XYZ file of N, CA and C in Angstrom:
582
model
N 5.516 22.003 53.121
C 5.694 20.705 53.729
C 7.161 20.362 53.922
N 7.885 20.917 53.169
C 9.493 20.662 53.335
C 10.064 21.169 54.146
N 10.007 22.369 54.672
C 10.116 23.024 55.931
C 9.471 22.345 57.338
N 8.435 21.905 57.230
C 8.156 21.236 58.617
C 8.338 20.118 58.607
N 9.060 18.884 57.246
C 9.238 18.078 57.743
C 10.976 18.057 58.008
N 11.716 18.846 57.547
C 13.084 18.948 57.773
C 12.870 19.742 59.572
N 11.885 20.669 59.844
C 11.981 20.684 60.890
C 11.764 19.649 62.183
N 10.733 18.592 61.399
C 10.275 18.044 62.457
C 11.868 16.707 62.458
N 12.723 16.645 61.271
C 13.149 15.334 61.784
C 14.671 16.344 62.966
N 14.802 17.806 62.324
C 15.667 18.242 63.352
C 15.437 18.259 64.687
N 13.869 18.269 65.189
C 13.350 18.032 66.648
C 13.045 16.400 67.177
N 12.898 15.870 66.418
C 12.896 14.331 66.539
C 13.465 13.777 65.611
N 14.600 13.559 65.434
C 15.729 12.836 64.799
C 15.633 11.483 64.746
N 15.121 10.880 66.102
C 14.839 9.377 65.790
C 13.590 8.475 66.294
N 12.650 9.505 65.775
C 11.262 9.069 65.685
C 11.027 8.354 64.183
N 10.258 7.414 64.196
C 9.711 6.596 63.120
C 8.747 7.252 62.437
N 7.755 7.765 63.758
C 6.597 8.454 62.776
C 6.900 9.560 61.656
N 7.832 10.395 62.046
C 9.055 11.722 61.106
C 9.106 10.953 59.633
N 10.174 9.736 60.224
C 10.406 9.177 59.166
C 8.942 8.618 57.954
N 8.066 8.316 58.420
C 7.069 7.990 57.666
C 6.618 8.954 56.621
N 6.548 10.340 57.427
C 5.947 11.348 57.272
C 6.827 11.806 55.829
N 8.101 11.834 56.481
C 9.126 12.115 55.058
C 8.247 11.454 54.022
N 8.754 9.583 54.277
C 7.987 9.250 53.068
C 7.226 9.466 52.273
N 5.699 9.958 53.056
C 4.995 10.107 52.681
C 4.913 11.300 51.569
N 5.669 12.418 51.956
C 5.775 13.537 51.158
C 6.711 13.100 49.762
N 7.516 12.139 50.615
C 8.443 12.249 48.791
C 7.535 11.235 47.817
N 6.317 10.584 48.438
C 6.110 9.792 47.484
C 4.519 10.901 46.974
N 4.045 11.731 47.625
C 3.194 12.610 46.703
C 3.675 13.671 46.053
N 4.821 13.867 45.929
C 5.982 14.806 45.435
C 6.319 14.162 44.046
N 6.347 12.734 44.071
C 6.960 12.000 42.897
C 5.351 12.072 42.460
N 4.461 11.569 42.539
C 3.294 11.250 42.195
C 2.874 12.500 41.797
N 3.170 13.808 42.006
C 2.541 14.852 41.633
C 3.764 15.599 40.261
N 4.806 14.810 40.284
C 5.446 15.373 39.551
C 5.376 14.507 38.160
N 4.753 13.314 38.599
C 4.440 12.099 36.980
C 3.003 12.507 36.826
N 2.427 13.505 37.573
C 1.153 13.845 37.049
C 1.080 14.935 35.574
N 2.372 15.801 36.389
C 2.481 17.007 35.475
C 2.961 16.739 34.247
N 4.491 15.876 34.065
C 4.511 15.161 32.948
C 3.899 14.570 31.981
N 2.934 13.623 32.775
C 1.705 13.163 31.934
C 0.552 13.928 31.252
N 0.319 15.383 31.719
C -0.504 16.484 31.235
C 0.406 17.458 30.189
N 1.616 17.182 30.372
C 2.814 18.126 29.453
C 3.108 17.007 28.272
N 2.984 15.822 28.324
C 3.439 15.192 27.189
C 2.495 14.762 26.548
N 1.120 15.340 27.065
C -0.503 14.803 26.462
C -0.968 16.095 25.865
N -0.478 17.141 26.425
C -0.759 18.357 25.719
C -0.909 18.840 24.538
N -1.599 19.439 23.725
C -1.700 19.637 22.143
C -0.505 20.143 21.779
N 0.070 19.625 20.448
C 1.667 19.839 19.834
C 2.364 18.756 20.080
N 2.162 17.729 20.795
C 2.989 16.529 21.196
C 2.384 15.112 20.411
N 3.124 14.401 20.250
C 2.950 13.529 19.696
C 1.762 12.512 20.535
N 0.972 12.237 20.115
C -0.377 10.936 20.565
C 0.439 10.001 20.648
N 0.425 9.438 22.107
C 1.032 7.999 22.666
C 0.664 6.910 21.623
N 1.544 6.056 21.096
C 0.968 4.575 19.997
C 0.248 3.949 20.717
N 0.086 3.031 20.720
C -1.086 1.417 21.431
C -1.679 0.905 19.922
N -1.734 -0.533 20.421
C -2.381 -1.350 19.744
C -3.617 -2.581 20.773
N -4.710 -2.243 20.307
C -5.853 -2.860 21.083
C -6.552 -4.070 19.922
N -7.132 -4.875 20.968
C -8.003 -5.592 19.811
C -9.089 -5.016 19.698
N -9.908 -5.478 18.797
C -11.295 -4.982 17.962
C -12.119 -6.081 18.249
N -13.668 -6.194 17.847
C -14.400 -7.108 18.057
C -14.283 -8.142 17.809
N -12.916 -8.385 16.862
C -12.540 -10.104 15.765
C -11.536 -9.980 16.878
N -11.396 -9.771 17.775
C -9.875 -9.817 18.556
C -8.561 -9.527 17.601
N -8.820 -8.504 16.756
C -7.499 -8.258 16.167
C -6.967 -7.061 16.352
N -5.875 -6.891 16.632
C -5.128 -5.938 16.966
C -4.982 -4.721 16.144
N -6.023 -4.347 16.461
C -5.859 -2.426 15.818
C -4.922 -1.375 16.041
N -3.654 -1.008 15.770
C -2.469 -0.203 15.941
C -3.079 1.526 15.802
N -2.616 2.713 16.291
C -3.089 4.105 16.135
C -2.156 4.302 15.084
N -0.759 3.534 14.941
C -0.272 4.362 13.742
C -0.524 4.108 12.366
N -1.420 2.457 12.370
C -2.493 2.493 11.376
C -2.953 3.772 10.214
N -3.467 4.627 11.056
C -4.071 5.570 10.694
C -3.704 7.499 10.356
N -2.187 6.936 10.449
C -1.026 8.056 10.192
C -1.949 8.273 8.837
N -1.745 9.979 8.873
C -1.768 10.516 7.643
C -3.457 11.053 7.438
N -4.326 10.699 8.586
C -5.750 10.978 8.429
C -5.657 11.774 10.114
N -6.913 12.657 9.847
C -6.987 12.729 11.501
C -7.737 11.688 12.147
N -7.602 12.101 13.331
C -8.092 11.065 14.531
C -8.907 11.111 15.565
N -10.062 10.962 15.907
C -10.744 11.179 16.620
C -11.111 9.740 17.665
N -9.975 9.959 19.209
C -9.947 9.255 20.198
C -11.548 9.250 20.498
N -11.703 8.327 20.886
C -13.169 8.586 21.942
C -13.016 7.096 22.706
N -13.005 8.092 24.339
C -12.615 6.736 25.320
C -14.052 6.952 26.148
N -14.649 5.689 26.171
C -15.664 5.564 26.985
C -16.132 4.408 27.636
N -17.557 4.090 28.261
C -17.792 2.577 28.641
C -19.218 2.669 28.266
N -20.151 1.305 27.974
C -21.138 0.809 27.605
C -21.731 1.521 29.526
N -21.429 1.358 30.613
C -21.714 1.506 31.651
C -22.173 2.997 32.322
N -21.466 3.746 31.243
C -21.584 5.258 31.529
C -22.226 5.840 31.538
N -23.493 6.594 31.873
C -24.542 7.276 31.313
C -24.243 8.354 30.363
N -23.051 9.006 30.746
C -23.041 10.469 30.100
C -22.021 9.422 28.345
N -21.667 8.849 28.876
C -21.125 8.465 27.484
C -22.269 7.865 26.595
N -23.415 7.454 26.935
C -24.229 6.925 26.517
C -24.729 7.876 25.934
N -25.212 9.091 26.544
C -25.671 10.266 25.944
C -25.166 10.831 25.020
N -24.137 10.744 24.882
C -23.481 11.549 23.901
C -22.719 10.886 22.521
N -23.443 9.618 22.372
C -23.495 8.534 20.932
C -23.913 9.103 20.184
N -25.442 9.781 20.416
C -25.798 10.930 19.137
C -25.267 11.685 18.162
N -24.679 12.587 19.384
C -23.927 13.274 18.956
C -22.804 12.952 18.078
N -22.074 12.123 18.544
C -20.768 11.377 18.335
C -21.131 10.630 16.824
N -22.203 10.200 16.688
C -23.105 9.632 15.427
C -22.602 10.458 14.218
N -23.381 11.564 14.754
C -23.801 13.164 13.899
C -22.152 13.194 13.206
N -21.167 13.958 14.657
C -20.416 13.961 14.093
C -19.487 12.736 13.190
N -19.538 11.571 12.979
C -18.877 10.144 12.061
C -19.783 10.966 10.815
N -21.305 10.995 11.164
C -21.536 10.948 9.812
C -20.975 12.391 8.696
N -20.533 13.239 9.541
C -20.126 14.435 8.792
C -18.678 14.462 8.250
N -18.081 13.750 9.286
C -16.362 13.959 9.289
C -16.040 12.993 8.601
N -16.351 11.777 8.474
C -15.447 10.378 8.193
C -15.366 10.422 6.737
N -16.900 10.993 6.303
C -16.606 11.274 4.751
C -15.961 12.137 4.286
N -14.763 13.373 5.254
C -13.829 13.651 4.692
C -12.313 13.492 5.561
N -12.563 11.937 5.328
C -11.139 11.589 5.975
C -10.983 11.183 7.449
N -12.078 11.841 7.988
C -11.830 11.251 9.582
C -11.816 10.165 10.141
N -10.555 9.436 10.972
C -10.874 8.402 11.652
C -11.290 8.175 12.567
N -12.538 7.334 13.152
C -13.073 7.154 14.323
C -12.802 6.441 14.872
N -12.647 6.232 16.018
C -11.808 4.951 17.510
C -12.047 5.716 18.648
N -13.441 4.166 18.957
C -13.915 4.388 20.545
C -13.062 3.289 21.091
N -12.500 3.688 22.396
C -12.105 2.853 23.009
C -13.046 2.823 24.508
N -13.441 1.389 24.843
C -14.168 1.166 25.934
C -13.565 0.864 27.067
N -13.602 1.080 28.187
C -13.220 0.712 29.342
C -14.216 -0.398 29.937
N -14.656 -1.413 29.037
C -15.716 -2.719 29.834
C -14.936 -3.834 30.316
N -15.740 -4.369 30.739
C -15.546 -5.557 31.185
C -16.244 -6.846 30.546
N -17.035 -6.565 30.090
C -18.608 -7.525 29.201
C -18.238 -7.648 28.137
N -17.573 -8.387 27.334
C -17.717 -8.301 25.521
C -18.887 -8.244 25.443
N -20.048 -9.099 25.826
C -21.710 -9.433 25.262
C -22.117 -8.254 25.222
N -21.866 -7.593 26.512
C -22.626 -6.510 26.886
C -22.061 -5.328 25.823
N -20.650 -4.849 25.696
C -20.403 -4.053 24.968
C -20.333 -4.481 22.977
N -20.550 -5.557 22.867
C -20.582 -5.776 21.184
C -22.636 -5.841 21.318
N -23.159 -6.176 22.041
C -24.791 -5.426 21.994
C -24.924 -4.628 22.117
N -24.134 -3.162 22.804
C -24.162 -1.895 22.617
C -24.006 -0.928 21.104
N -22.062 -1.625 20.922
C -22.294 -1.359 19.604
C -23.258 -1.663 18.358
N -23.921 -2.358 18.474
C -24.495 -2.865 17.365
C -25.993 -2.442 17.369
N -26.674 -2.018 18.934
C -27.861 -1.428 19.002
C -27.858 -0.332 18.646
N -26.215 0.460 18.896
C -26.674 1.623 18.569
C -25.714 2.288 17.189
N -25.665 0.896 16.199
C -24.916 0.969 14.879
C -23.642 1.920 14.993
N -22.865 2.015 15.968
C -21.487 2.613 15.883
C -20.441 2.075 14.822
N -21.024 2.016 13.880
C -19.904 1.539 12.548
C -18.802 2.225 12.318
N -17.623 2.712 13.505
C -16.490 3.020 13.294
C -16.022 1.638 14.058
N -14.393 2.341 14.301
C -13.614 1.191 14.842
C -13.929 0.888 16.144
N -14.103 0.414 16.861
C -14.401 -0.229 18.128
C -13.240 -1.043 18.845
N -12.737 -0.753 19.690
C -11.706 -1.242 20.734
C -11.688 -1.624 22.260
N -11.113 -2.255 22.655
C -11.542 -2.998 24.454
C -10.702 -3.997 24.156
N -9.994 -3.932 25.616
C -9.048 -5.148 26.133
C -9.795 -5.573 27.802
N -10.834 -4.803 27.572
C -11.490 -5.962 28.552
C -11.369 -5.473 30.012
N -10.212 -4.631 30.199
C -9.446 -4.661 31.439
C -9.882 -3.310 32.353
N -11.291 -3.058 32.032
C -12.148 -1.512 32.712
C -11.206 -0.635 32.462
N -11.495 -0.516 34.194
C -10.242 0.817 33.895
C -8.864 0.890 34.107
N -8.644 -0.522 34.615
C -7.130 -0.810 34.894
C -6.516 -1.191 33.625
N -6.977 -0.779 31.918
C -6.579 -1.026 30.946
C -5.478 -0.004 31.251
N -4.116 -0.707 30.106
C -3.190 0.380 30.302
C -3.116 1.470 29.694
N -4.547 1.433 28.817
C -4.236 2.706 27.944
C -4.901 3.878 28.672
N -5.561 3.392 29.441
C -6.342 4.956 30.577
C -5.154 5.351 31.189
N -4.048 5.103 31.480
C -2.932 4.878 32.359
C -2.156 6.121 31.157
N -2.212 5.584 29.815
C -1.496 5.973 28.966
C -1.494 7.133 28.302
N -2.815 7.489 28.463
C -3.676 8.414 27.800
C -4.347 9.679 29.095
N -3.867 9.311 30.275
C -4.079 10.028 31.449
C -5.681 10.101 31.635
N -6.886 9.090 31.300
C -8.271 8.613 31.586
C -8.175 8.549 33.002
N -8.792 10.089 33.526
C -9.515 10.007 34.979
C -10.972 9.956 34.886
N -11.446 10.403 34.103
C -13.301 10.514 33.432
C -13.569 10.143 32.326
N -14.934 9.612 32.068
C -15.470 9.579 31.010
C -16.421 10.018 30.275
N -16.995 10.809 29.209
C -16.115 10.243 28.015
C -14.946 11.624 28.180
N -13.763 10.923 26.762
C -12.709 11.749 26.814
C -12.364 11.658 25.302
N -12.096 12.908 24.874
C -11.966 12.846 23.431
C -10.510 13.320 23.450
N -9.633 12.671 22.275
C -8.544 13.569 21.746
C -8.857 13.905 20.011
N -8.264 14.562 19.226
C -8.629 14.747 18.324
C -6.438 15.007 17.789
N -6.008 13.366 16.950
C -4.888 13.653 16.525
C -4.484 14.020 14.842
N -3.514 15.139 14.815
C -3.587 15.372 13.080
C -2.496 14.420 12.548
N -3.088 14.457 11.133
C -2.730 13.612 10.198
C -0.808 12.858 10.523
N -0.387 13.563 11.499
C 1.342 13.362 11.538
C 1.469 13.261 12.824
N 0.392 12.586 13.252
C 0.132 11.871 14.999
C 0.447 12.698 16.103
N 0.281 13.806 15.629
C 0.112 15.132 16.927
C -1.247 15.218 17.435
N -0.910 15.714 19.303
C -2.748 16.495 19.502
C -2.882 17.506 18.960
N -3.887 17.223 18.579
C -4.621 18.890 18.078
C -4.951 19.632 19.331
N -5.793 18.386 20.152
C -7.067 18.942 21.122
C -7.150 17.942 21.980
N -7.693 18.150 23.053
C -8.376 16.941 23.978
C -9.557 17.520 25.089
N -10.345 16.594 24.991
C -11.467 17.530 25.972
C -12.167 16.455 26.254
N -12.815 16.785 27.541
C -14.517 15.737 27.957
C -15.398 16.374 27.055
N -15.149 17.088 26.568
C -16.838 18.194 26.026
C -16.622 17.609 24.477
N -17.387 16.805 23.989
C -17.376 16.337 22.231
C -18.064 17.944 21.639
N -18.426 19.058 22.548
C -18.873 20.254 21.749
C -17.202 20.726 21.007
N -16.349 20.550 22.566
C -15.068 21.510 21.878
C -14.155 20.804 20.611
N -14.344 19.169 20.862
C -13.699 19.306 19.635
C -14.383 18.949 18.440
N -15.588 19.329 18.527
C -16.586 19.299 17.282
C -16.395 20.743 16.652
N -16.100 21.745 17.595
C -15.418 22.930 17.169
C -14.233 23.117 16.236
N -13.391 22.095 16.748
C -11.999 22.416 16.469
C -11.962 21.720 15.150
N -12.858 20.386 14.684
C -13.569 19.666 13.419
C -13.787 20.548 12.415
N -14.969 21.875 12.706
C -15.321 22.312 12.252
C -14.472 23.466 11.391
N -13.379 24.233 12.318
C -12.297 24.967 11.925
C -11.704 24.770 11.091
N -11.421 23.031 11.191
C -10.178 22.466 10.042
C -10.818 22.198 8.920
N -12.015 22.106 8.800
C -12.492 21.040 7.700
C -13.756 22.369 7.025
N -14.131 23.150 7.982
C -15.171 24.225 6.910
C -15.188 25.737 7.464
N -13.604 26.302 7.727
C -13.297 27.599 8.037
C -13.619 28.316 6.540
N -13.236 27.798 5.609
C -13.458 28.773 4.304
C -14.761 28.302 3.106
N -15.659 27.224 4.055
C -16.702 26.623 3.136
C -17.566 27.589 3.404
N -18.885 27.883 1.821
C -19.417 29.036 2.659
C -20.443 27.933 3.092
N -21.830 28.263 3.339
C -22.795 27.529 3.962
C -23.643 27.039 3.461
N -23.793 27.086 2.193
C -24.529 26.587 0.913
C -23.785 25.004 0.832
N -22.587 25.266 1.101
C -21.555 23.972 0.527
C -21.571 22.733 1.346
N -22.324 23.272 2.261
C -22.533 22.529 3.720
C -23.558 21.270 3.490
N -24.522 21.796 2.893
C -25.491 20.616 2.794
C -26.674 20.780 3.703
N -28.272 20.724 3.380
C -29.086 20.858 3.992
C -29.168 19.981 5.753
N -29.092 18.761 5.012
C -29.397 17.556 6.941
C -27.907 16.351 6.491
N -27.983 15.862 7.723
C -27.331 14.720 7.960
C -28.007 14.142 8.261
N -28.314 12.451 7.314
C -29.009 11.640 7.717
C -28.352 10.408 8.931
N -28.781 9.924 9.593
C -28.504 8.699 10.862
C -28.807 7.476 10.754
């Protein structure tokens, strides 16, 4: 694109449309270059962006709160189907992890308090719960690079990514590595109750 538009303003020098055209390129040039940044500074080994959101009492829940435990992001909406689906799961795993240390924080992209504090509560999500209300124009989708939902990060104890994925399989994997690579399977425990 840089070649034909340096060619085109050398053949029309004082055309407007040229000039647009430039624009146009330097501004998906910039836009593609705060994309890459945002995937390089979200990347596992980097530090998890801070934020502080309110909770269902409207009080302001901070991430560095929870320095020193891991972390398990989970960004979703009451509206979602596939996030809906995958509460189970997400269940399963609170009830396995939290009792050794894990912190849980869903953050919602709603718009409804009613609607999303009757979600939580139908479907007993007794971790932390977060929403500023603001869908998806919250700034933390912005912050956290939220193009889909759901989206997990998984941060260690000294506010690094470990991991980040749509798939709650991969970092139920990466759970599993840290917390029962050398347990044998006896140590495990027959069921998890819900």
């Amino acid at each position: 694109l840089d070649s034909l538009a340096k060619t085109m303003i050398s053949l029309y020098p004082t055309n407007e449309h040229v000039y647009h055209l430039l624009m146009k390129i330097k501004k998906a040039k910039l836009a593609e270059e705060e994309q890459r940044q945002l995937a390089k500074r979200l990347s596992p080994g980097n530090p998890a962006p801070l934020f502080s959101l309110p909770d269902k009492n409207d009080s302001l829940i901070s991430l560095d709160k929870f320095k020193g435990k891991y972390v398990l992001l989970h960004f979703w909406a009451t509206w979602s189907p596939t996030s809906a689906k995958e509460l189970r799961m997400l269940k399963i795993f609170h009830a396995t992890y939290a009792q050794r240390g894990v912190a849980f924080i869903s953050i919602a992209f709603d718009y409804d308090k009613n609607m999303w504090e009757k979600v939580i509560d139908s479907e007993k999500l007794n971790w932390v719960q977060l929403c500023d209300f603001k869908y998806i124009d919250s700034p933390i989708a912005k912050l956290y690079g939220i193009k889909k939902i759901p989206q997990y990060y998984l941060i260690d104890p000294q506010g690094i990514i470990v991991n980040k994925s749509n798939k709650l399989d991969e970092i139920g994997n990466e759970l599993y590595k840290i917390f029962f690579k050398n347990v044998k399977s006896s140590a495990l425990g027959d069921s998890i109750q819900l």
